[in-house]
Amino acid sequence: MKMHFSIPVSEQLLEKFGGRYVLYSVYLEGFLFCKVRYSQLHHWNDQLRRIFGSTVPAFPPKFYLAMTKSMAEERRSQLEQYLQSVTVDPSITNSDVFISFFRKLQQDTFQIQTQRASLDVYLADGRNVRLDIQTSDTAERVLEVVSYKMGLSRELIGYFSLYFIQDHSNGVLSVVKKVAEFELPYVSLQSMKESDCKIGIRKWYMDPSLDKTLMDCDASVNLLYMQALQEIEKNWVKPTDEQMQKMESLQKAANKMKVLELVQEVQHYGYMQLDPCTCDYPEVDCSAAVHVGNNEISCSIKLPSNQTKEVSFKINRVRCWQVTFLAFLLSSCLKKIISEQLMKTTKEDKEMLIEMPESLKSKKSSVQQSQIAHSGFIPRKRILVRPNKEDGVFEKIREEDL
C-alpha cells in the first residue's frame, strides 16, 4: 500500500554559479521529511530501474523549455504521485538504494552528520531506555537495539513499533505518528522539537486477539501490560467499576497475564485513540472521540444538545478513503487492519487445503499460484541490519541472528 508522501511546497532557488532550480519539500505523514531536487529524484529513478526494471512507475519527464506556473504545478503533482506509487512495492522500500537515498536526503535537509549520539525511547509507564546509536540509524535498527536491551524475542519485534508521542500538561496522551522503518528517528526528533515530541515504543497491530501470540515472552508481556495500564489511566479504555476492582486486585498480586486477559473484555482495548476532531455526522460541527481497531472505526459523537451518540463503521465496508493532513494516523491504522485481514485470510485458506489426487496436483499448484498473485498480499522481507562494531549494545549479537 502507498505511503503517505506529499509535496505541498516547492521553492525556486538560485544556483551557486547562476541559473535557477526548484527545491521540493517532501512530507511524510504530514511532517517535513526532506527537501529534494528534480535531478536527484531523476538519478535515483535511474538507479531503481537498473535494479527493479519495469516495476518502477513512470518518472515525470524533463522539460527542456522554461517552465510556466502550470507546468511547475503539474511537475510537483507528478513527483508526488511518483513517490506514492514507488512505495507500493515492498521489495523497493526494503532495498538499500531506497533506504540510503532517503537517509542522505534527511540528513542533508536538517544538516545532521553521521555521529554517535544518545536517544531516549520511552515506555508506556513513563520510564525511558537510553540508547547509544548513530544519528544515521533507521527506525528499524533503533527498534532492534531497544528490543535487545529489553530482552524482547527477535521473532516478536515486528509486533511493535516506534512512535512520536506527546504528553500534554492536561494529562492527555497523543500519538502523533508511527515512525517509518526507513526514517531516521534521531533526525526526525530534532526536526520536530517545536512539537515537543518524544519517541515511544508501542504495539503495532489492530487485532487485540494477537496479544496471545506474545504471552510466552516476559518482555512482550511487560510492554503490553504497561501499555494497557497507560490506556486505562489516560481514559483510552474505560473499564466498568467491577472490571476495575478485579484488575486492581490482580495488579496487587502482580498477575500481569490475568490483567491482560481481563482487559481484553474492556471496550476499545487494543484500539488506537486519535486526537479529538469535528465531524459532520449526524449534524455539522459535532465533536468526536475516535477509536480505531478490531476491524472498526468507533466514534463517540457529542451532539449540540450535549447528548452522546455512539457510531461504529466496520472496516470491511470501507472501500476507499481520502487522506487529509490530520488523518494520516487513521489512514495508517486502516491500512494495518486491511493488511492483518489479508494475512488472516491467507492463513485460513492454507489451513483449508485438502489432499488431492496426483492427477489434480498440477492444477492445484497453478490455481494456488494464481490466487497468491491476485490476493494483493505480499509478505514483508526483513532487511539485513549489520551491527556497528563499536556499538556496545550489539556486542553479543551474532550477525547471522540479525
Short mmCIF file of C-alpha atoms in Angstrom, two decimals:
data_model
loop_
_atom_site.label_atom_id
_atom_site.label_comp_id
_atom_site.label_asym_id
_atom_site.label_seq_id
_atom_site.Cartn_x
_atom_site.Cartn_y
_atom_site.Cartn_z
CA MET A 1 0.00 0.00 0.00
CA LYS A 2 1.10 3.54 -0.70
CA MET A 3 2.99 5.55 1.90
CA HIS A 4 1.74 8.99 2.83
CA PHE A 5 4.26 11.05 0.88
CA SER A 6 3.20 14.53 -0.22
CA ILE A 7 4.87 17.57 -1.78
CA PRO A 8 2.73 20.53 -0.73
CA VAL A 9 5.52 23.11 -1.05
CA SER A 10 8.27 23.96 -3.52
CA GLU A 11 10.61 26.92 -3.84
CA GLN A 12 12.74 28.31 -6.64
CA LEU A 13 16.36 28.97 -5.68
CA LEU A 14 19.49 30.36 -7.34
CA GLU A 15 22.34 28.06 -8.32
CA LYS A 16 25.78 28.81 -6.92
CA PHE A 17 27.10 29.84 -10.34
CA GLY A 18 23.91 31.26 -11.83
CA GLY A 19 20.73 29.65 -13.05
CA ARG A 20 17.72 28.53 -11.04
CA TYR A 21 16.36 25.27 -9.69
CA VAL A 22 13.29 24.09 -7.78
CA LEU A 23 13.59 22.52 -4.35
CA TYR A 24 10.66 20.30 -3.36
CA SER A 25 9.65 19.85 0.29
CA VAL A 26 8.70 16.20 0.80
CA TYR A 27 6.38 15.48 3.71
CA LEU A 28 5.83 12.06 5.29
CA GLU A 29 2.69 11.54 7.37
CA GLY A 30 2.12 15.31 7.40
CA PHE A 31 5.59 16.31 8.66
CA LEU A 32 8.56 17.67 6.71
CA PHE A 33 10.78 14.71 5.89
CA CYS A 34 13.33 16.06 3.42
CA LYS A 35 13.95 18.50 0.57
CA VAL A 36 14.98 17.29 -2.86
CA ARG A 37 15.68 18.48 -6.41
CA TYR A 38 14.18 17.02 -9.55
CA SER A 39 17.66 15.99 -10.76
CA GLN A 40 18.24 13.98 -7.56
CA LEU A 41 14.97 12.12 -7.96
CA HIS A 42 15.71 11.56 -11.66
CA HIS A 43 19.09 9.98 -10.89
CA TRP A 44 17.51 7.86 -8.12
CA ASN A 45 14.83 6.66 -10.53
CA ASP A 46 17.57 5.50 -12.92
CA GLN A 47 19.15 3.50 -10.08
CA LEU A 48 15.81 1.91 -9.20
CA ARG A 49 15.17 0.96 -12.84
CA ARG A 50 18.54 -0.73 -13.15
CA ILE A 51 17.61 -2.96 -10.20
CA PHE A 52 13.83 -3.37 -10.42
CA GLY A 53 13.17 -2.76 -14.11
CA SER A 54 9.65 -2.08 -15.32
CA THR A 55 8.12 -2.49 -11.86
CA VAL A 56 9.26 1.08 -11.12
CA PRO A 57 6.47 3.55 -12.01
CA ALA A 58 6.96 6.07 -14.82
CA PHE A 59 9.00 9.12 -13.83
CA PRO A 60 7.82 12.66 -14.71
CA PRO A 61 9.54 13.75 -17.96
CA LYS A 62 12.07 16.56 -18.28
CA PHE A 63 11.07 19.96 -19.57
CA TYR A 64 13.60 21.47 -21.97
CA LEU A 65 12.00 24.92 -22.03
CA ALA A 66 11.38 27.32 -19.18
CA MET A 67 8.51 26.08 -17.02
CA THR A 68 5.34 28.08 -16.72
CA LYS A 69 3.40 28.13 -13.44
CA SER A 70 1.02 25.47 -14.72
CA MET A 71 3.93 23.28 -15.84
CA ALA A 72 5.62 23.68 -12.45
CA GLU A 73 2.41 22.68 -10.67
CA GLU A 74 2.00 19.69 -12.99
CA ARG A 75 5.54 18.51 -12.21
CA ARG A 76 5.02 18.94 -8.46
CA SER A 77 1.86 16.86 -8.64
CA GLN A 78 3.52 14.19 -10.80
CA LEU A 79 6.51 13.89 -8.45
CA GLU A 80 4.13 13.50 -5.52
CA GLN A 81 2.25 10.71 -7.30
CA TYR A 82 5.55 9.08 -8.28
CA LEU A 83 6.76 8.93 -4.67
CA GLN A 84 3.44 7.49 -3.55
CA SER A 85 3.44 4.87 -6.33
CA VAL A 86 7.06 3.78 -5.91
CA THR A 87 6.39 2.88 -2.25
CA VAL A 88 3.71 0.33 -3.14
CA ASP A 89 6.31 -2.38 -3.80
CA PRO A 90 7.93 -3.59 -0.52
CA SER A 91 10.90 -5.01 -2.43
CA ILE A 92 11.73 -1.40 -3.37
CA THR A 93 11.11 0.17 0.05
CA ASN A 94 13.20 -2.53 1.75
CA SER A 95 16.11 -2.09 -0.66
CA ASP A 96 19.43 -0.42 0.12
CA VAL A 97 19.02 2.00 -2.78
CA PHE A 98 15.72 3.24 -1.32
CA ILE A 99 16.89 3.47 2.30
CA SER A 100 20.29 5.05 1.56
CA PHE A 101 18.73 7.68 -0.72
CA PHE A 102 16.28 8.93 1.89
CA ARG A 103 18.86 8.61 4.67
CA LYS A 104 21.15 11.06 2.86
CA LEU A 105 18.29 13.40 1.95
CA GLN A 106 17.00 13.53 5.50
CA GLN A 107 20.45 14.18 6.95
CA ASP A 108 21.30 16.82 4.34
CA THR A 109 17.97 18.61 4.80
CA PHE A 110 18.41 19.01 8.55
CA GLN A 111 22.23 19.28 8.37
CA ILE A 112 22.92 16.41 10.77
CA GLN A 113 26.08 14.42 10.06
CA THR A 114 26.59 10.79 10.99
CA GLN A 115 28.00 10.57 14.51
CA ARG A 116 27.45 8.81 17.82
CA ALA A 117 24.50 10.06 19.86
CA SER A 118 22.16 9.15 22.70
CA LEU A 119 18.48 8.56 22.05
CA ASP A 120 15.77 8.04 24.67
CA VAL A 121 12.93 5.64 23.86
CA TYR A 122 10.03 5.94 26.30
CA LEU A 123 7.96 3.10 27.71
CA ALA A 124 4.26 3.40 28.46
CA ASP A 125 4.91 3.70 32.20
CA GLY A 126 6.99 6.87 31.69
CA ARG A 127 10.43 5.29 32.07
CA ASN A 128 12.93 5.60 29.26
CA VAL A 129 15.57 3.35 27.73
CA ARG A 130 18.68 5.30 26.72
CA LEU A 131 20.36 4.01 23.58
CA ASP A 132 23.82 4.60 22.16
CA ILE A 133 23.20 4.93 18.43
CA GLN A 134 24.38 6.58 15.22
CA THR A 135 22.43 9.63 14.05
CA SER A 136 22.03 7.83 10.71
CA ASP A 137 20.38 4.72 12.23
CA THR A 138 16.96 3.91 10.80
CA ALA A 139 13.89 3.25 12.94
CA GLU A 140 14.18 -0.44 12.10
CA ARG A 141 17.66 -0.60 13.61
CA VAL A 142 16.73 1.54 16.64
CA LEU A 143 13.78 -0.77 17.31
CA GLU A 144 16.10 -3.78 17.20
CA VAL A 145 18.51 -2.11 19.62
CA VAL A 146 15.83 -1.19 22.17
CA SER A 147 14.24 -4.63 21.81
CA TYR A 148 17.57 -6.29 22.53
CA LYS A 149 18.12 -4.15 25.62
CA MET A 150 14.66 -5.09 26.88
CA GLY A 151 15.05 -8.79 26.15
CA LEU A 152 12.31 -8.91 23.51
CA SER A 153 12.47 -12.02 21.31
CA ARG A 154 13.56 -11.25 17.77
CA GLU A 155 10.59 -13.02 16.22
CA LEU A 156 8.28 -10.66 18.14
CA ILE A 157 9.91 -7.36 17.15
CA GLY A 158 7.50 -6.95 14.22
CA TYR A 159 4.56 -6.69 16.65
CA PHE A 160 5.95 -3.39 17.98
CA SER A 161 6.91 -0.05 16.50
CA LEU A 162 8.35 3.34 17.38
CA TYR A 163 6.01 6.32 17.57
CA PHE A 164 6.28 10.06 18.05
CA ILE A 165 4.13 10.83 21.08
CA GLN A 166 3.15 13.88 23.12
CA ASP A 167 2.31 14.03 26.82
CA HIS A 168 0.21 17.18 27.27
CA SER A 169 0.16 19.20 30.50
CA ASN A 170 -3.52 18.34 30.99
CA GLY A 171 -2.65 14.64 31.14
CA VAL A 172 -3.83 13.82 27.61
CA LEU A 173 -1.72 11.39 25.58
CA SER A 174 -1.37 11.96 21.82
CA VAL A 175 0.17 9.52 19.37
CA VAL A 176 1.39 11.87 16.64
CA LYS A 177 2.62 9.36 14.07
CA LYS A 178 4.24 5.98 13.59
CA VAL A 179 7.92 6.22 12.69
CA ALA A 180 8.53 4.73 9.23
CA GLU A 181 11.07 1.91 9.22
CA PHE A 182 13.45 3.76 6.86
CA GLU A 183 13.08 7.05 8.77
CA LEU A 184 15.92 8.32 10.97
CA PRO A 185 14.37 8.78 14.43
CA TYR A 186 17.17 10.97 15.77
CA VAL A 187 16.96 13.36 12.80
CA SER A 188 13.15 13.42 12.78
CA LEU A 189 13.10 14.14 16.51
CA GLN A 190 15.35 17.16 16.02
CA SER A 191 13.11 18.44 13.23
CA MET A 192 10.01 18.08 15.44
CA LYS A 193 11.40 19.85 18.52
CA GLU A 194 8.76 22.57 18.32
CA SER A 195 6.07 19.90 18.65
CA ASP A 196 7.59 18.75 21.96
CA CYS A 197 7.52 15.13 20.84
CA LYS A 198 9.35 12.13 22.20
CA ILE A 199 9.85 8.62 20.87
CA GLY A 200 7.92 5.78 22.43
CA ILE A 201 7.59 2.05 21.80
CA ARG A 202 4.08 0.63 21.49
CA LYS A 203 2.48 -2.41 19.92
CA TRP A 204 1.70 -2.20 16.22
CA TYR A 205 -1.29 -4.35 15.44
CA MET A 206 -5.00 -3.57 15.44
CA ASP A 207 -6.41 -7.01 16.29
CA PRO A 208 -6.45 -7.35 20.13
CA SER A 209 -6.59 -11.15 19.86
CA LEU A 210 -2.96 -11.10 18.65
CA ASP A 211 -1.95 -10.44 22.27
CA LYS A 212 -1.95 -14.19 22.87
CA THR A 213 0.91 -14.56 20.36
CA LEU A 214 3.16 -12.56 22.71
CA MET A 215 2.40 -14.30 26.00
CA ASP A 216 5.46 -16.58 26.05
CA CYS A 217 7.96 -13.70 26.28
CA ASP A 218 8.36 -11.76 29.54
CA ALA A 219 9.50 -8.59 27.74
CA SER A 220 6.48 -8.51 25.41
CA VAL A 221 4.12 -9.21 28.33
CA ASN A 222 5.67 -6.28 30.21
CA LEU A 223 5.22 -3.97 27.21
CA LEU A 224 1.58 -4.98 26.76
CA TYR A 225 0.92 -4.67 30.49
CA MET A 226 2.43 -1.17 30.71
CA GLN A 227 0.51 -0.01 27.66
CA ALA A 228 -2.78 -1.43 28.99
CA LEU A 229 -2.35 0.40 32.32
CA GLN A 230 -1.42 3.62 30.50
CA GLU A 231 -4.52 3.46 28.29
CA ILE A 232 -6.71 2.96 31.35
CA GLU A 233 -5.04 5.89 33.12
CA LYS A 234 -5.41 8.13 30.04
CA ASN A 235 -9.07 7.10 29.56
CA TRP A 236 -8.44 5.48 26.20
CA VAL A 237 -10.26 2.45 27.61
CA LYS A 238 -12.83 2.67 30.39
CA PRO A 239 -13.38 -0.47 32.45
CA THR A 240 -16.59 -0.81 34.44
CA ASP A 241 -16.33 -0.44 38.21
CA GLU A 242 -16.44 -4.21 38.57
CA GLN A 243 -13.72 -4.74 35.96
CA MET A 244 -11.56 -2.05 37.60
CA GLN A 245 -11.86 -3.69 41.03
CA LYS A 246 -10.80 -7.05 39.59
CA MET A 247 -7.84 -5.50 37.78
CA GLU A 248 -6.66 -3.62 40.86
CA SER A 249 -6.76 -6.86 42.79
CA LEU A 250 -4.76 -8.64 40.08
CA GLN A 251 -2.26 -5.75 39.95
CA LYS A 252 -1.62 -6.06 43.68
CA ALA A 253 -0.99 -9.75 43.16
CA ALA A 254 1.40 -8.85 40.29
CA ASN A 255 -0.57 -11.14 37.98
CA LYS A 256 0.12 -9.42 34.66
CA MET A 257 -1.19 -12.25 32.50
CA LYS A 258 -4.57 -12.21 34.23
CA VAL A 259 -4.76 -8.41 33.92
CA LEU A 260 -4.14 -8.68 30.17
CA GLU A 261 -6.73 -11.44 29.93
CA LEU A 262 -9.32 -9.33 31.76
CA VAL A 263 -8.61 -6.10 29.87
CA GLN A 264 -9.48 -7.92 26.62
CA GLU A 265 -13.11 -7.64 27.75
CA VAL A 266 -12.95 -3.83 28.08
CA GLN A 267 -14.43 -1.77 25.25
CA HIS A 268 -11.82 -0.24 22.91
CA TYR A 269 -8.92 -2.22 24.35
CA GLY A 270 -6.25 -2.59 21.66
CA TYR A 271 -7.61 0.35 19.67
CA MET A 272 -5.69 3.47 18.68
CA GLN A 273 -7.29 6.62 20.06
CA LEU A 274 -6.94 9.65 17.81
CA ASP A 275 -6.92 13.26 18.90
CA PRO A 276 -10.40 14.83 19.23
CA CYS A 277 -11.87 16.08 15.97
CA THR A 278 -15.04 17.54 14.47
CA CYS A 279 -17.39 15.70 12.15
CA ASP A 280 -20.47 16.48 10.07
CA TYR A 281 -22.48 13.43 11.14
CA PRO A 282 -25.21 13.31 12.32
CA GLU A 283 -25.03 17.13 12.45
CA VAL A 284 -22.48 19.68 11.29
CA ASP A 285 -19.60 20.63 13.64
CA CYS A 286 -20.07 17.85 16.19
CA SER A 287 -17.05 16.98 18.34
CA ALA A 288 -15.98 13.34 18.22
CA ALA A 289 -13.65 10.94 20.01
CA VAL A 290 -12.39 8.37 17.51
CA HIS A 291 -11.02 4.89 18.27
CA VAL A 292 -9.84 2.58 15.51
CA GLY A 293 -9.09 -1.13 15.88
CA ASN A 294 -10.57 -4.62 15.79
CA ASN A 295 -11.99 -4.07 12.29
CA GLU A 296 -13.90 -0.89 13.09
CA ILE A 297 -13.82 2.87 13.48
CA SER A 298 -15.69 3.69 16.68
CA CYS A 299 -16.88 7.27 17.17
CA SER A 300 -18.31 8.83 20.29
CA ILE A 301 -20.04 11.93 18.93
CA LYS A 302 -21.15 14.80 21.13
CA LEU A 303 -24.24 16.47 19.69
CA PRO A 304 -25.11 20.19 20.08
CA SER A 305 -27.76 19.08 22.58
CA ASN A 306 -24.91 17.64 24.75
CA GLN A 307 -26.19 14.13 24.11
CA THR A 308 -23.67 11.48 23.03
CA LYS A 309 -24.18 9.23 20.02
CA GLU A 310 -22.08 6.07 19.56
CA VAL A 311 -21.40 5.15 15.93
CA SER A 312 -19.33 2.29 14.53
CA PHE A 313 -18.11 1.88 10.94
CA LYS A 314 -16.95 -1.62 10.00
CA ILE A 315 -13.69 -1.60 8.02
CA ASN A 316 -14.81 -4.38 5.69
CA ARG A 317 -17.47 -1.98 4.42
CA VAL A 318 -14.90 0.73 3.65
CA ARG A 319 -13.84 0.71 0.01
CA CYS A 320 -11.65 3.81 -0.13
CA TRP A 321 -10.83 6.93 1.87
CA GLN A 322 -9.28 10.32 1.30
CA VAL A 323 -6.34 11.38 3.47
CA THR A 324 -6.20 14.94 4.81
CA PHE A 325 -3.42 16.46 6.89
CA LEU A 326 -4.97 15.42 10.21
CA ALA A 327 -5.93 11.89 9.16
CA PHE A 328 -2.57 10.24 8.42
CA LEU A 329 -2.53 8.15 11.61
CA LEU A 330 -6.11 6.99 10.99
CA SER A 331 -5.18 6.02 7.44
CA SER A 332 -2.12 4.08 8.68
CA CYS A 333 -4.34 2.18 11.13
CA LEU A 334 -6.85 1.37 8.38
CA LYS A 335 -4.08 0.03 6.16
CA LYS A 336 -2.78 -2.08 9.05
CA ILE A 337 -6.24 -3.56 9.68
CA ILE A 338 -6.60 -4.46 6.00
CA SER A 339 -3.12 -6.00 6.00
CA GLU A 340 -3.98 -8.13 9.03
CA GLN A 341 -7.22 -9.23 7.42
CA LEU A 342 -5.36 -10.30 4.27
CA MET A 343 -2.84 -12.26 6.33
CA LYS A 344 -5.62 -13.93 8.30
CA THR A 345 -7.50 -14.84 5.12
CA THR A 346 -4.33 -16.24 3.54
CA LYS A 347 -3.63 -18.33 6.65
CA GLU A 348 -7.21 -19.66 6.70
CA ASP A 349 -7.03 -20.54 3.00
CA LYS A 350 -3.87 -22.57 3.60
CA GLU A 351 -5.45 -24.40 6.52
CA MET A 352 -8.46 -25.31 4.35
CA LEU A 353 -6.34 -27.00 1.68
CA ILE A 354 -7.03 -30.74 1.42
CA GLU A 355 -5.05 -33.59 -0.07
CA MET A 356 -5.88 -34.07 -3.76
CA PRO A 357 -5.23 -36.94 -6.21
CA GLU A 358 -1.87 -36.91 -8.02
CA SER A 359 -3.61 -36.20 -11.32
CA LEU A 360 -5.01 -32.93 -9.96
CA LYS A 361 -1.94 -31.69 -8.07
CA SER A 362 -0.52 -29.82 -11.06
CA LYS A 363 -3.85 -27.98 -11.48
CA LYS A 364 -3.97 -27.28 -7.75
CA SER A 365 -0.46 -25.79 -7.88
CA SER A 366 -1.34 -23.45 -10.75
CA VAL A 367 -4.53 -22.34 -9.01
CA GLN A 368 -2.68 -21.60 -5.79
CA GLN A 369 -0.11 -19.51 -7.64
CA SER A 370 -2.90 -17.58 -9.33
CA GLN A 371 -4.61 -16.96 -6.01
CA ILE A 372 -1.39 -15.68 -4.46
CA ALA A 373 -0.65 -13.45 -7.43
CA HIS A 374 -4.05 -11.76 -7.23
CA SER A 375 -4.54 -11.66 -3.49
CA GLY A 376 -2.72 -8.34 -3.12
CA PHE A 377 -0.81 -9.71 -0.13
CA ILE A 378 2.96 -9.59 -0.32
CA PRO A 379 4.81 -10.87 2.75
CA ARG A 380 7.33 -8.38 4.08
CA LYS A 381 11.01 -9.23 3.72
CA ARG A 382 13.25 -8.08 6.54
CA ILE A 383 16.32 -6.05 5.70
CA LEU A 384 19.66 -7.35 6.93
CA VAL A 385 20.81 -4.87 9.59
CA ARG A 386 24.53 -5.08 10.19
CA PRO A 387 25.66 -4.02 13.67
CA ASN A 388 28.37 -1.40 14.06
CA LYS A 389 31.46 -2.96 15.59
CA GLU A 390 31.78 -0.13 18.09
CA ASP A 391 28.14 -0.30 19.14
CA GLY A 392 28.22 -1.76 22.64
CA VAL A 393 24.54 -2.65 22.58
CA PHE A 394 25.14 -5.22 19.84
CA GLU A 395 28.39 -6.71 21.17
CA LYS A 396 26.73 -10.05 21.97
CA ILE A 397 24.57 -10.32 18.84
CA ARG A 398 25.80 -12.55 16.08
CA GLU A 399 25.42 -11.25 12.54
CA GLU A 400 23.51 -14.37 11.47
CA ASP A 401 20.89 -13.58 14.14
CA LEU A 402 20.01 -10.25 12.56
#
